[in-house]
CSV table of C-alpha atoms and ligand atoms in Angstrom, one decimal:
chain,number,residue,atom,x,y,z
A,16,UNK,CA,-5.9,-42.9,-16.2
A,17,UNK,CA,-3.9,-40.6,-18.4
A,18,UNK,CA,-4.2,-42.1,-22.1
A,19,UNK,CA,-1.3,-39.7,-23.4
A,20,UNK,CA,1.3,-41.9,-21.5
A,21,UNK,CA,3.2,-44.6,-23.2
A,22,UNK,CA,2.5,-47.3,-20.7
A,23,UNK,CA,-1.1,-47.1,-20.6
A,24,UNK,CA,-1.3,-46.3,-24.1
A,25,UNK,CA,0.8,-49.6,-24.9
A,26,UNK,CA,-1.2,-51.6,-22.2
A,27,UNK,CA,-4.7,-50.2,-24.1
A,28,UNK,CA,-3.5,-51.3,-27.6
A,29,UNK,CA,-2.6,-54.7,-26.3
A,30,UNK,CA,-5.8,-55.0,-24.5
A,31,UNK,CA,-7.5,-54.6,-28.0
A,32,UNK,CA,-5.5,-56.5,-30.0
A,33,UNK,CA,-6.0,-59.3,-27.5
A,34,UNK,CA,-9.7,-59.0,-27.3
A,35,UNK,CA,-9.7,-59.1,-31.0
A,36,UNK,CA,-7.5,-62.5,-31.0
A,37,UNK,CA,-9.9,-64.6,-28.5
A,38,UNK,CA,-12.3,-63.4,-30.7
A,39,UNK,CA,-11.4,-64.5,-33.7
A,40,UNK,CA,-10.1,-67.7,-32.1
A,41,UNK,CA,-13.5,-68.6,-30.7
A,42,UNK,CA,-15.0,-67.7,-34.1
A,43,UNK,CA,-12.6,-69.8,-36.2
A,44,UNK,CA,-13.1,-72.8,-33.8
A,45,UNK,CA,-16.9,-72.3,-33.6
A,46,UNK,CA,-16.8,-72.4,-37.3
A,47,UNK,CA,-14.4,-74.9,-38.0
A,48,UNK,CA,-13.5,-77.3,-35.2
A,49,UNK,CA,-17.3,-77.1,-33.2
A,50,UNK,CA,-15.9,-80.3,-31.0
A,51,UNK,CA,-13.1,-78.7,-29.3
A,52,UNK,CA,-15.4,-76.5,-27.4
A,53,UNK,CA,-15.5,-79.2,-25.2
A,54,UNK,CA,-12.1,-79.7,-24.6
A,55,UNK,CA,-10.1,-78.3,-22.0
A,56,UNK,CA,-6.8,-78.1,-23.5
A,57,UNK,CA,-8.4,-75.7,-26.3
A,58,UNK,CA,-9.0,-73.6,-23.9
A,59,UNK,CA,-6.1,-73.8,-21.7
A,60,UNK,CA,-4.4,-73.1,-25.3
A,61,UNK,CA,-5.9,-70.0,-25.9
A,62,UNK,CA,-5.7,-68.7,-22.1
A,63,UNK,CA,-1.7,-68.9,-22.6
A,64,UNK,CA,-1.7,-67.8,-26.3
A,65,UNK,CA,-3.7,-64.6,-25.2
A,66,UNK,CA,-1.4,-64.0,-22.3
A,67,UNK,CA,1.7,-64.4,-24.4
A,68,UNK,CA,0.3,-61.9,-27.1
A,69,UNK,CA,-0.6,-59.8,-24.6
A,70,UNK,CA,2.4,-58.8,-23.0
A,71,UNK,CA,4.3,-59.1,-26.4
A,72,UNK,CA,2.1,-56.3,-27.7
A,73,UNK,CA,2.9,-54.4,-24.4
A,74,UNK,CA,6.6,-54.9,-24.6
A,75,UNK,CA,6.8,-54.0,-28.3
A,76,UNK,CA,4.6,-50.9,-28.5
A,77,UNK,CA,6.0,-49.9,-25.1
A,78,UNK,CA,9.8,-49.7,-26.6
A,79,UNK,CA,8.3,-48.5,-29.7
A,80,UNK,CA,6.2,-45.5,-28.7
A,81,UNK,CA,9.2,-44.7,-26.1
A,82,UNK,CA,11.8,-44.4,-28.8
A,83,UNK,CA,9.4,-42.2,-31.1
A,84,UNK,CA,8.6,-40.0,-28.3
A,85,UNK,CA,11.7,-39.7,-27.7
A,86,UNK,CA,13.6,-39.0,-30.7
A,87,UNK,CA,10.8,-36.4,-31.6
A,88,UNK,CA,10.9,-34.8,-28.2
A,89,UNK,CA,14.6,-35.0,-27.4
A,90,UNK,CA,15.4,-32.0,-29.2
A,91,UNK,CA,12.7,-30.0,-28.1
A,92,UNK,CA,13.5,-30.9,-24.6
A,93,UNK,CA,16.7,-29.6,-25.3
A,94,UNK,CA,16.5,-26.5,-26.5
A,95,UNK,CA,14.3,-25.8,-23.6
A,96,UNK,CA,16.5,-26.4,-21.5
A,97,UNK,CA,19.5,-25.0,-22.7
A,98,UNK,CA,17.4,-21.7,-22.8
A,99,UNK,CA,16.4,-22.6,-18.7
A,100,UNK,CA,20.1,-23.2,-17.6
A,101,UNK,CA,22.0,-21.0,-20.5
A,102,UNK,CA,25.1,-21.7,-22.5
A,103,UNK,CA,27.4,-22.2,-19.5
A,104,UNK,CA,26.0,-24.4,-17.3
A,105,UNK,CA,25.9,-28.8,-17.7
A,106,UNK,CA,23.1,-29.3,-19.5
A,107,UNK,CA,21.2,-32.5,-17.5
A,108,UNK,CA,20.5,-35.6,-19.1
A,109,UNK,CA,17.4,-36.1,-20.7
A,110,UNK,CA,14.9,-38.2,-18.9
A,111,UNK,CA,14.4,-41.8,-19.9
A,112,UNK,CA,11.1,-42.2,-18.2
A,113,UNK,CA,8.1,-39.9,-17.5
A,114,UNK,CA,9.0,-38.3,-21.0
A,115,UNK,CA,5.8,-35.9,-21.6
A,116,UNK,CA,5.2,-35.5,-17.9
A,117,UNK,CA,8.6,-34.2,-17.9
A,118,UNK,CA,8.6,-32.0,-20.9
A,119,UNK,CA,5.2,-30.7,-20.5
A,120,UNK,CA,6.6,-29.7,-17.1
A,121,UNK,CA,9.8,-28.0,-17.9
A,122,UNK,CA,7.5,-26.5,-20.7
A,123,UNK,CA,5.0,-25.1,-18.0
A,124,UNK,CA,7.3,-23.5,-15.8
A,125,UNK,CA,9.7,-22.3,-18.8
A,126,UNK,CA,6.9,-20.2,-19.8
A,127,UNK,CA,5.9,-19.1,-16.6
A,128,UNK,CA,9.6,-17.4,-16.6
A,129,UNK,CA,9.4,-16.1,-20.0
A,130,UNK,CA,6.0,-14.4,-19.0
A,131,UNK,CA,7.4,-12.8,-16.4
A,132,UNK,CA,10.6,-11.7,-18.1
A,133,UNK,CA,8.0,-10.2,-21.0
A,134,UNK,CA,6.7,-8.1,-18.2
A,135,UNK,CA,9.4,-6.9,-17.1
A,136,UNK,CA,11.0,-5.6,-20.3
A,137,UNK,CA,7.3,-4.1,-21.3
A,138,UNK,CA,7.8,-2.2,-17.6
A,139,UNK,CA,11.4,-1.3,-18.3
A,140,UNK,CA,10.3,0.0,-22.0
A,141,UNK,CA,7.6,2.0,-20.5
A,142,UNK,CA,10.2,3.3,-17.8
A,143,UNK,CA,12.6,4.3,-21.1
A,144,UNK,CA,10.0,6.2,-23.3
A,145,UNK,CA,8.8,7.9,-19.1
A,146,UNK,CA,12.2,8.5,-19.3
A,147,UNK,CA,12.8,10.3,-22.4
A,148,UNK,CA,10.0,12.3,-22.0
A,149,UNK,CA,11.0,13.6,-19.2
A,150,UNK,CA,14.1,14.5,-20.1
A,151,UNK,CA,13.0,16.6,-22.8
A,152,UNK,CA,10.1,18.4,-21.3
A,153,UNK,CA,12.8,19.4,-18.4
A,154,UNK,CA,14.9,20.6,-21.1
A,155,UNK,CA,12.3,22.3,-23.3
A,156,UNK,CA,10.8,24.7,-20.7
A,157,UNK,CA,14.0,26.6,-20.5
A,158,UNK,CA,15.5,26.1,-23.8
A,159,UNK,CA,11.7,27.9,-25.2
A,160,UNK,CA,11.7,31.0,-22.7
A,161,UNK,CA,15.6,31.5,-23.6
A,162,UNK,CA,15.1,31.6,-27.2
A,163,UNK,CA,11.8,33.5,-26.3
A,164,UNK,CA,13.9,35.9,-24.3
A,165,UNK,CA,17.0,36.7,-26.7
A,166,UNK,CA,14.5,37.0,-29.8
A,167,UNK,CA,12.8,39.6,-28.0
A,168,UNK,CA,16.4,41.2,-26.9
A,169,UNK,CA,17.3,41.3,-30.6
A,170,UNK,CA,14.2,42.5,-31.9
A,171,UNK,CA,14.7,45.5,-30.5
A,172,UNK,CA,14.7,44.9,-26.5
A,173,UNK,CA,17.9,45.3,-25.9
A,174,UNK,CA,17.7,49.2,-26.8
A,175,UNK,CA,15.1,49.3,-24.1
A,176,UNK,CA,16.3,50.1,-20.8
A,177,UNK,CA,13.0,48.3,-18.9
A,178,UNK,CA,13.5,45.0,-19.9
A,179,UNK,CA,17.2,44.7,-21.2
A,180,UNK,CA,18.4,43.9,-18.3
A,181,UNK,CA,15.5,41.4,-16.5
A,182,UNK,CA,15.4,39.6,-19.9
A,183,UNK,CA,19.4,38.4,-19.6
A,184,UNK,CA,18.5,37.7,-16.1
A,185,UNK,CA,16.0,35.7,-16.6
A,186,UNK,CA,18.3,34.0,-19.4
A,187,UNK,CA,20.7,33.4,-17.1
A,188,UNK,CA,18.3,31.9,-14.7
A,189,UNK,CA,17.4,29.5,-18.0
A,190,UNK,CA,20.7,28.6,-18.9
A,191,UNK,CA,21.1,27.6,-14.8
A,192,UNK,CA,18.5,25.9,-14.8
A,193,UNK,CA,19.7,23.5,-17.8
A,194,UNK,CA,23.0,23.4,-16.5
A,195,UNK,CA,21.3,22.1,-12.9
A,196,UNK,CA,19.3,19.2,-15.1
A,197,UNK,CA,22.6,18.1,-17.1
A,198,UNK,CA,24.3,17.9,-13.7
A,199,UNK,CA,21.9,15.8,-12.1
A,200,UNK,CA,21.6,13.7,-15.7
A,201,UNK,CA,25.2,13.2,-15.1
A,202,UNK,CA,25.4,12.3,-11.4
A,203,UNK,CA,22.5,9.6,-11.9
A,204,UNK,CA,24.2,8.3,-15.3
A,205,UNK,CA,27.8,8.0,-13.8
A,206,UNK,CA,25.6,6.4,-10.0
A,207,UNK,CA,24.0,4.0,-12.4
A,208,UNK,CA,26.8,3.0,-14.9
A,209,UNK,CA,28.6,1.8,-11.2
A,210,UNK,CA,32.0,3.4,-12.1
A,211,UNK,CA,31.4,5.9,-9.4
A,212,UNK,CA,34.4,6.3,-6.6
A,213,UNK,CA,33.5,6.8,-3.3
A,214,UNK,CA,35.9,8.7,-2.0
A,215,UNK,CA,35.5,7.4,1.8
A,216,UNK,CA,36.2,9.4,5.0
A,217,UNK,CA,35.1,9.5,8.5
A,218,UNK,CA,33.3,12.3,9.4
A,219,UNK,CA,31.3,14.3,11.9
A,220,UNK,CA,27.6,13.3,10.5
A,221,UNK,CA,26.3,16.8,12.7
A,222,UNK,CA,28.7,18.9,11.6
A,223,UNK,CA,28.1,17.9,8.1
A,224,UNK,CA,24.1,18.6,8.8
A,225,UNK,CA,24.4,21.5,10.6
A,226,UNK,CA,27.0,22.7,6.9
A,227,UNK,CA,23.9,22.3,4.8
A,228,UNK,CA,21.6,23.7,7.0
A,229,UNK,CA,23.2,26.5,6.6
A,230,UNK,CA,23.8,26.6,3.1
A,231,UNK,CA,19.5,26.2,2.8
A,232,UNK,CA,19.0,28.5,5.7
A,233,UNK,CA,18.0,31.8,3.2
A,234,UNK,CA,15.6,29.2,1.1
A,235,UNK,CA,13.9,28.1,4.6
A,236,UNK,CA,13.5,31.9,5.9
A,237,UNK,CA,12.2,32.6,2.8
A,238,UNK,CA,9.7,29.5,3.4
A,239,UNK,CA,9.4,30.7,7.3
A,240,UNK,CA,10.5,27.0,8.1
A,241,UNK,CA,12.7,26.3,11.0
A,242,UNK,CA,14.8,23.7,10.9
A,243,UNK,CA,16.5,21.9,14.1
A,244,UNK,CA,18.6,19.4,14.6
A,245,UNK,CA,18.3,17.3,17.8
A,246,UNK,CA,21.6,17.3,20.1
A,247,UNK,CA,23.1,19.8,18.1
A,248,UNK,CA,26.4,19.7,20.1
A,249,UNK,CA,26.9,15.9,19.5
A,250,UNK,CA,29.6,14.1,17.3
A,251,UNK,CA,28.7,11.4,15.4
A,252,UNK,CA,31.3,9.8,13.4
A,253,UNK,CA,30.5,7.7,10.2
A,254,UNK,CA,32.2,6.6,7.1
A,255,UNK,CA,31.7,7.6,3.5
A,256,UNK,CA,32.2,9.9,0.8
A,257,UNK,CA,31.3,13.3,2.8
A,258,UNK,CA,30.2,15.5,-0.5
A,259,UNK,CA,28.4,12.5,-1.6
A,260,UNK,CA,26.4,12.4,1.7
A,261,UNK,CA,25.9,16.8,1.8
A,262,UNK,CA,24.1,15.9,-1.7
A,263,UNK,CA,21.7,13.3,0.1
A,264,UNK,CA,21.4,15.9,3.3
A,265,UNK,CA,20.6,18.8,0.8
A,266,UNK,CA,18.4,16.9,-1.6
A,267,UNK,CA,16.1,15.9,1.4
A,268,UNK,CA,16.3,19.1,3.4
A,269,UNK,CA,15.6,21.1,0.3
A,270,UNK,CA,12.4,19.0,0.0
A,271,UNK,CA,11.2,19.7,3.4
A,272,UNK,CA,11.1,22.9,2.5
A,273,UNK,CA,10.1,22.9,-0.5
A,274,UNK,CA,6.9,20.6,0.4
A,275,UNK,CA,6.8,21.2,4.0
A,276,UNK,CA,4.7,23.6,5.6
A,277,UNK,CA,5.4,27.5,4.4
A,278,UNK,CA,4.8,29.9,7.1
A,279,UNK,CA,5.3,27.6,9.8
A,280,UNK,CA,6.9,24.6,9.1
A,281,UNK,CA,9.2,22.6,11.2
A,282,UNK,CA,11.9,20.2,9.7
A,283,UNK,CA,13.5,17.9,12.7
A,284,UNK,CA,16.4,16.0,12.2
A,285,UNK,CA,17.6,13.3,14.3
A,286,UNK,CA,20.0,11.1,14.8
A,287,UNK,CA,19.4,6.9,16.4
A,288,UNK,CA,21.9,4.8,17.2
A,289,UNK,CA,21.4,2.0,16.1
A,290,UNK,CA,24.5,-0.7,16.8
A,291,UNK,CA,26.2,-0.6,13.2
A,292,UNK,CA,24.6,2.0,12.1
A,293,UNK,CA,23.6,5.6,12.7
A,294,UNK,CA,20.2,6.4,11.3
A,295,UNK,CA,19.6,9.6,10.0
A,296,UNK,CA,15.6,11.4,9.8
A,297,UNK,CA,14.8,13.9,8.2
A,298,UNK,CA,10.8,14.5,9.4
A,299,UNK,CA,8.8,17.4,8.0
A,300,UNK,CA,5.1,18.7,8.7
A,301,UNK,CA,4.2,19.5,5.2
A,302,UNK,CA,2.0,18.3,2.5
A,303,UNK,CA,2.8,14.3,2.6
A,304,UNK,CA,2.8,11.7,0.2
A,305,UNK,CA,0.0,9.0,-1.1
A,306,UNK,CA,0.7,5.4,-0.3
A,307,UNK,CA,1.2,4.5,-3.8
A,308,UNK,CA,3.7,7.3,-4.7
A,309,UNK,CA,6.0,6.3,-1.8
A,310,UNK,CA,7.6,3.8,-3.6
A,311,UNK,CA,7.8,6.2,-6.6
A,312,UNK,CA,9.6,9.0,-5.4
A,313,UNK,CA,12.8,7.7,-5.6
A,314,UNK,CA,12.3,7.0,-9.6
A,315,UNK,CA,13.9,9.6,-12.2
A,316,UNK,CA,11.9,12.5,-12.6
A,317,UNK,CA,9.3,11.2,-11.1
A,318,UNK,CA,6.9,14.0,-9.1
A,319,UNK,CA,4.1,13.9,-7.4
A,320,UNK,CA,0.6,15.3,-8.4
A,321,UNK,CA,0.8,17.1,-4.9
A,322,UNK,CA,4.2,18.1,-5.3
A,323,UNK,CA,3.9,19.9,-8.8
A,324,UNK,CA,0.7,21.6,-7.6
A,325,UNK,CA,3.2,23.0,-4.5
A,326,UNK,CA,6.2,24.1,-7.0
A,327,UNK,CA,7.3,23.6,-11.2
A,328,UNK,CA,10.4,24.2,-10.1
A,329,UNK,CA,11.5,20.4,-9.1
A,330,UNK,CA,13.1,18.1,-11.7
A,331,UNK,CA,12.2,15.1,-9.9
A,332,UNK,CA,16.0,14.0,-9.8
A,333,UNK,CA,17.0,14.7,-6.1
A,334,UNK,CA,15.5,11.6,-4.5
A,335,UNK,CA,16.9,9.6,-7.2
A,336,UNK,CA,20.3,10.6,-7.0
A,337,UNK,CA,20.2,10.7,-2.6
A,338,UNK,CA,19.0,6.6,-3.2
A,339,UNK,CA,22.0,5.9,-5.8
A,340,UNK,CA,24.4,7.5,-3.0
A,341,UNK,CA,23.3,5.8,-0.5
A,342,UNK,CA,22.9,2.1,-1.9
A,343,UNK,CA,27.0,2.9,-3.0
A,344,UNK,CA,27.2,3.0,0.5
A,345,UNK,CA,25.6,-0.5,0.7
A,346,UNK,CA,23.1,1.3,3.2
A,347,UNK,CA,19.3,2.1,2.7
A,348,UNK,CA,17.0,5.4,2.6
A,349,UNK,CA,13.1,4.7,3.0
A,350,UNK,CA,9.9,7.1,3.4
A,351,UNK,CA,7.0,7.2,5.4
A,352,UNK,CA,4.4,9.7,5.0
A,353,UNK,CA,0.6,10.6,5.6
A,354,UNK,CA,-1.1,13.5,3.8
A,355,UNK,CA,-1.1,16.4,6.0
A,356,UNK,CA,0.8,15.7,8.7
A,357,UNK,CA,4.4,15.3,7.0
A,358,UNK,CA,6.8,12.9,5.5
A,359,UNK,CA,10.2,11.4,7.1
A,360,UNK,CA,12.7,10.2,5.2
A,361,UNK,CA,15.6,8.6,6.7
A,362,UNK,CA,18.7,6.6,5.4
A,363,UNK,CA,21.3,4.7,7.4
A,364,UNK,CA,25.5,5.2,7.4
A,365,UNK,CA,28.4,3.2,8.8
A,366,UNK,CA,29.1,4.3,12.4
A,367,UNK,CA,33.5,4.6,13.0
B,1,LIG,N1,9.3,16.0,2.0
B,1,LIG,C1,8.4,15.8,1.0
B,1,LIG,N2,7.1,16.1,1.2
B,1,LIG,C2,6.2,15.9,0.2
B,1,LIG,N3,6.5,15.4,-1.1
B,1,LIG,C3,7.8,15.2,-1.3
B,1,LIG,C4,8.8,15.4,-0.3
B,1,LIG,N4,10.0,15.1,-0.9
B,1,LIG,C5,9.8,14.7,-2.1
B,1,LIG,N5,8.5,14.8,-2.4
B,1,LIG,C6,7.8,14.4,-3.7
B,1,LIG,O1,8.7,13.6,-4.4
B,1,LIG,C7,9.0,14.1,-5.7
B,1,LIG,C8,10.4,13.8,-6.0
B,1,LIG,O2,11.4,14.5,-5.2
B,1,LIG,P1,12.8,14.8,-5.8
B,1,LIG,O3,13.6,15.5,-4.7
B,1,LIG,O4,13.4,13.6,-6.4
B,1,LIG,O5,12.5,15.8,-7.0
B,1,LIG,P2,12.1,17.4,-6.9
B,1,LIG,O6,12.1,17.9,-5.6
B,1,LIG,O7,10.7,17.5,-7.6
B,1,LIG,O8,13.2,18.0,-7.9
B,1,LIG,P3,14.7,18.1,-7.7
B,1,LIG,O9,15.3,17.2,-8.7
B,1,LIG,O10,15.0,19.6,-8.0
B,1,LIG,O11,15.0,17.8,-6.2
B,1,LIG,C9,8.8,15.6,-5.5
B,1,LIG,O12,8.5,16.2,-6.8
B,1,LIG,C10,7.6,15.6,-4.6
B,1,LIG,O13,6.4,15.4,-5.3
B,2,LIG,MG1,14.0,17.6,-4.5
């Protein structure tokens, strides 16, 4: 029996006060009027006296403990429940009956939510300050060996013949490299902020493949890793924006060989059919990734301990952007991997 709830609580109080009447009846009788202990009618007397003062006790503190409750709770209640539904929605009515059993339970479960909500912001303030110091490390490395280079060039290095020359070179390879992290910065902020235009075509899906193969094919002979492309001569239509998708193609292709296996490597891609659909793979043989970064590598500038061990060259950002382009596309891109055998990533596009 829950003692917290009005009805028992008013039924417990009456019980008592009851108890204390026939008590003190008895008493005053014994005391006063010994002789009608042996009547019958003194007792019938006090049999419906106690039962009348029993249930009037219930009925009053019932009503009274409700409309305490009540008026205390109401507003409590309330603001709970605005906060559950929010400003727009019909607020219900408050509950008559039950009043703590419902309060307590729209209580429970309103701070389940805000728990989880308080989780989520901690992860998403984590994410920012990940995020921020990532974007100035990437920026720092090359912003320090330029200044490191033209302070040397003025000091005196640009008389010399020997270095002159590599120095600006390698400035310019700095300055590229900064330029290559704003653009990606700027692709993943326009992708996120949504006001991205696809511009949507059909195209030739293998023709656009075999395009950036070709555009990577000096990085992969450097690398020694052949790349192939099953039924090279097909033509597979699909609809999107077509240098959206060559990002996606060369963002994953670049990573195959920049993780796959140098000096012998093999990157396959295929095509499946697949009804709606034309599923693209991209497989390589090379280093893999652990189960728990898979979900990971899609994140901004997010790297693996393998991968950084491989090459400091990546920024992290080319899996990031190839998943923005291709949830645009209301379509998906996925990983599976296992260390030392090789990694496919594959993502789907609208067949024409
Ligand atoms: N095919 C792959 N095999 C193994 N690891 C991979 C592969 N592709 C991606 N990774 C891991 O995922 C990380 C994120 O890849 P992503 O392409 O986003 O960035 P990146 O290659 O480091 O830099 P960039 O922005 O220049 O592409 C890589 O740093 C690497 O650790
Ligand atoms: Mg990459």
């Amino acid at each position: 029996m829950k003692f917290h709830e009005p009805k028992n609580l008013a039924f417990l109080n009456a019980l008592i006060i009851t108890l204390i009447y026939i008590v003190f009846f008895f008493l005053s009788v014994v005391l006063l009027f010994p002789l009608l202990l042996n009547n019958f009618y003194f007792y019938l007397v006090l049999l419906i006296s106690s039962g009348l003062l029993f249930l009037i006790v219930i009925i009053i503190f019932r009503y009274t403990l409700d409309r305490f409750i009540y008026s205390k709770i109401r507003l409590i209640y309330k603001s709970i429940h605005m906060f559950k539904v929010g400003k727009k929605e019909k607020p219900v009515a408050f509950p008559e009956h039950d009043i703590i059993e419902n309060v307590q339970s729209e209580v429970d479960t309103w701070e389940k939510e805000k728990q989880k909500e308080i989780e989520q912001l901690k992860q998403l303030e984590q994410y920012r300050r990940d995020f921020i110091g990532n974007v100035s490390h990437e920026m720092k490395t090359p912003l320090f060996n330029i200044q490191g280079y033209v302070s040397t060039l003025l000091d005196g290095g640009l008389e010399d013949p020997s270095i002159n020359r590599e120095y600006l070179k390698r400035t310019e390879k700095s300055v590229e490299r900064l330029i290559r992290v704003i653009e990606d910065l700027d692709e993943i902020s326009q992708l996120e902020s949504g006001h991205i235009k696809l511009n949507k075509t059909r195209f030739d899906l293998v023709a656009l493949t075999h395009e950036v193969i070709e555009m990577l094919d000096m990085k992969a002979l450097k690398h020694q890793i052949m790349i192939t492309v099953n039924d090279p001569e097909k033509h597979i239509l699909v609809e999107g924006d077509k240098d959206k998708i060559r990002l996606v193609l060369t963002n994953i292709i670049d990573n195959s060989i920049r993780y796959g296996k140098t000096g012998s490597g093999h990157t396959k891609v295929t095509f499946f059919d697949m009804d709606e659909n034309i599923l693209t793979e991209i497989t390589d043989d090379g280093i893999g990734i652990d189960t728990p970064d898979l979900v990971r590598v899609f994140e901004r500038f997010y790297r693996t301990d393998r991968g950084r061990s491989v090459t400091r060259k990546g920024k992290g950002l080319g899996l990031a952007i190839a998943k923005h382009i291709v949830e645009a596309h209301q379509q998906t891109i996925q990983v599976r991997s296992t260390i030392g055998v090789g990694t496919t990533f594959g993502f789907t596009l609208k067949k024409v």
